Amino acid sequence: MKLKQQGFSLIELITFIIIIGIIASGLLIGINQAQRYSGIPRVLPEASFLANARMQIILMNRAINGYAALSDPCTTTPSLAICTPLATYATANNFTVSTPTISGSNPKTITINVTGAGNAVINVSIYDYAKN
């Protein structure tokens, strides 16, 4: 008397796993290529980078000149040498970095807007702890 086979053989199971692996790897490669070349998410980090870099220049200037003389050294004449590469990069990549607004007394709030190819806004509040 012959017994009926139940389930899958080992060869069928291995073949199924290999086929699913090939399909999954093809999908992952396609998704990776789509993310890499989409271009849309790329400009947002660039705009944020420009705003953050300009803010860091202002904060470093504060460390040198003090809280009372808080200003943007990129808008004064002569400007710092570090401001030139940022301005060149912004122009070459269709970004506009606004003149930072500094308002308030303690804390002072600094706002920088980047517009153009991507948009970013950065706000920082700076306190003068020497007066407290």
Coordinates of C-alpha atoms in Angstrom, one line a residue:
M1 CA 0.0 0.0 0.0
K2 CA 1.4 3.4 -1.0
L3 CA 1.3 6.3 1.4
K4 CA 0.2 9.8 0.2
Q5 CA 2.6 12.6 0.4
Q6 CA 1.6 15.4 2.8
G7 CA 3.1 18.9 3.0
F8 CA 6.0 20.2 0.9
S9 CA 9.3 18.7 0.1
L10 CA 12.5 20.3 1.2
I11 CA 13.4 21.2 -2.4
E12 CA 10.1 23.0 -2.9
L13 CA 10.5 24.9 0.4
I14 CA 14.1 26.0 -0.5
T15 CA 12.9 27.1 -4.0
F16 CA 10.1 29.2 -2.6
I17 CA 12.5 30.9 -0.1
I18 CA 15.0 31.7 -2.9
I19 CA 12.3 33.2 -5.2
I20 CA 10.9 35.4 -2.4
G21 CA 14.5 36.5 -1.6
I22 CA 15.1 37.5 -5.2
I23 CA 11.9 39.5 -5.4
A24 CA 12.5 41.2 -2.0
S25 CA 16.1 42.3 -3.0
G26 CA 14.8 43.7 -6.3
L27 CA 12.2 45.7 -4.4
L28 CA 14.7 47.0 -1.9
I29 CA 17.1 48.1 -4.7
G30 CA 14.3 49.9 -6.5
I31 CA 13.2 51.7 -3.3
N32 CA 16.7 52.8 -2.5
Q33 CA 17.2 54.2 -6.0
A34 CA 13.9 56.1 -5.9
Q35 CA 14.9 57.7 -2.6
R36 CA 18.4 58.6 -3.8
Y37 CA 17.3 60.3 -7.0
S38 CA 14.0 61.9 -5.9
G39 CA 15.6 65.3 -5.2
I40 CA 12.7 66.6 -3.1
P41 CA 13.9 65.6 0.4
R42 CA 17.4 66.8 -0.5
V43 CA 16.7 70.5 -0.5
L44 CA 15.1 70.6 2.9
P45 CA 18.2 69.5 4.8
E46 CA 20.3 71.9 2.7
A47 CA 18.0 74.8 3.6
S48 CA 18.2 73.8 7.3
F49 CA 22.0 73.5 7.0
L50 CA 22.3 77.0 5.7
A51 CA 20.1 78.4 8.5
N52 CA 22.0 76.5 11.1
A53 CA 25.4 77.5 9.8
R54 CA 24.4 81.2 9.8
M55 CA 23.1 80.9 13.4
Q56 CA 26.3 79.3 14.5
I57 CA 28.3 82.2 13.1
I58 CA 26.1 84.6 15.1
L59 CA 26.5 82.6 18.3
M60 CA 30.3 82.4 17.8
N61 CA 30.3 86.2 17.3
R62 CA 28.4 86.5 20.6
A63 CA 31.1 84.4 22.4
I64 CA 33.7 86.8 21.1
N65 CA 32.0 90.2 21.4
G66 CA 29.6 89.5 24.3
Y67 CA 25.8 89.5 24.8
A68 CA 25.3 93.3 24.5
A69 CA 27.0 93.4 21.0
L70 CA 25.0 90.5 19.6
S71 CA 24.8 90.9 15.8
D72 CA 25.2 89.1 12.5
P73 CA 28.8 89.5 11.3
C74 CA 27.8 88.5 7.8
T75 CA 25.8 91.7 7.4
T76 CA 28.5 94.1 8.5
T77 CA 31.3 95.5 6.4
P78 CA 33.8 94.0 6.2
S79 CA 32.1 90.6 6.8
L80 CA 33.8 87.6 8.2
A81 CA 35.6 85.3 5.7
I82 CA 33.4 82.4 6.7
C83 CA 30.3 84.2 5.4
T84 CA 31.5 84.2 1.7
P85 CA 31.3 80.4 1.1
L86 CA 27.8 80.2 2.7
A87 CA 26.6 83.1 0.5
T88 CA 28.2 81.5 -2.6
Y89 CA 26.6 78.1 -1.8
A90 CA 23.2 79.7 -1.2
T91 CA 23.3 81.6 -4.5
A92 CA 24.6 78.6 -6.6
N93 CA 21.7 76.4 -5.2
N94 CA 18.9 79.0 -5.5
F95 CA 18.6 79.7 -1.8
T96 CA 18.0 83.1 -0.2
V97 CA 19.1 83.6 3.4
S98 CA 17.3 86.5 5.1
T99 CA 19.0 89.0 7.3
P100 CA 18.5 87.7 10.8
T101 CA 16.1 89.5 13.1
I102 CA 17.3 90.0 16.6
S103 CA 14.6 91.1 19.0
G104 CA 14.0 91.3 22.8
S105 CA 16.4 92.2 25.6
N106 CA 16.7 89.2 27.9
P107 CA 16.2 86.8 26.2
K108 CA 17.1 87.9 22.8
T109 CA 15.4 86.0 20.0
I110 CA 17.2 85.4 16.7
T111 CA 15.2 84.3 13.7
I112 CA 16.7 83.2 10.3
N113 CA 14.6 82.4 7.3
V114 CA 15.9 80.5 4.3
T115 CA 13.7 80.5 1.1
G116 CA 14.1 79.4 -2.5
A117 CA 14.7 75.8 -3.5
G118 CA 13.9 74.7 0.1
N119 CA 12.5 76.5 3.1
A120 CA 13.7 76.5 6.7
V121 CA 13.2 78.7 9.7
I122 CA 15.4 78.6 12.8
N123 CA 14.6 80.5 16.1
V124 CA 17.0 80.7 19.0
S125 CA 16.5 82.4 22.4
I126 CA 19.7 83.6 24.1
Y127 CA 19.8 84.6 27.7
D128 CA 22.3 86.9 29.5
Y129 CA 22.8 84.9 32.7
A130 CA 25.3 87.6 34.0
K131 CA 22.3 89.9 34.6
N132 CA 20.4 87.4 36.7

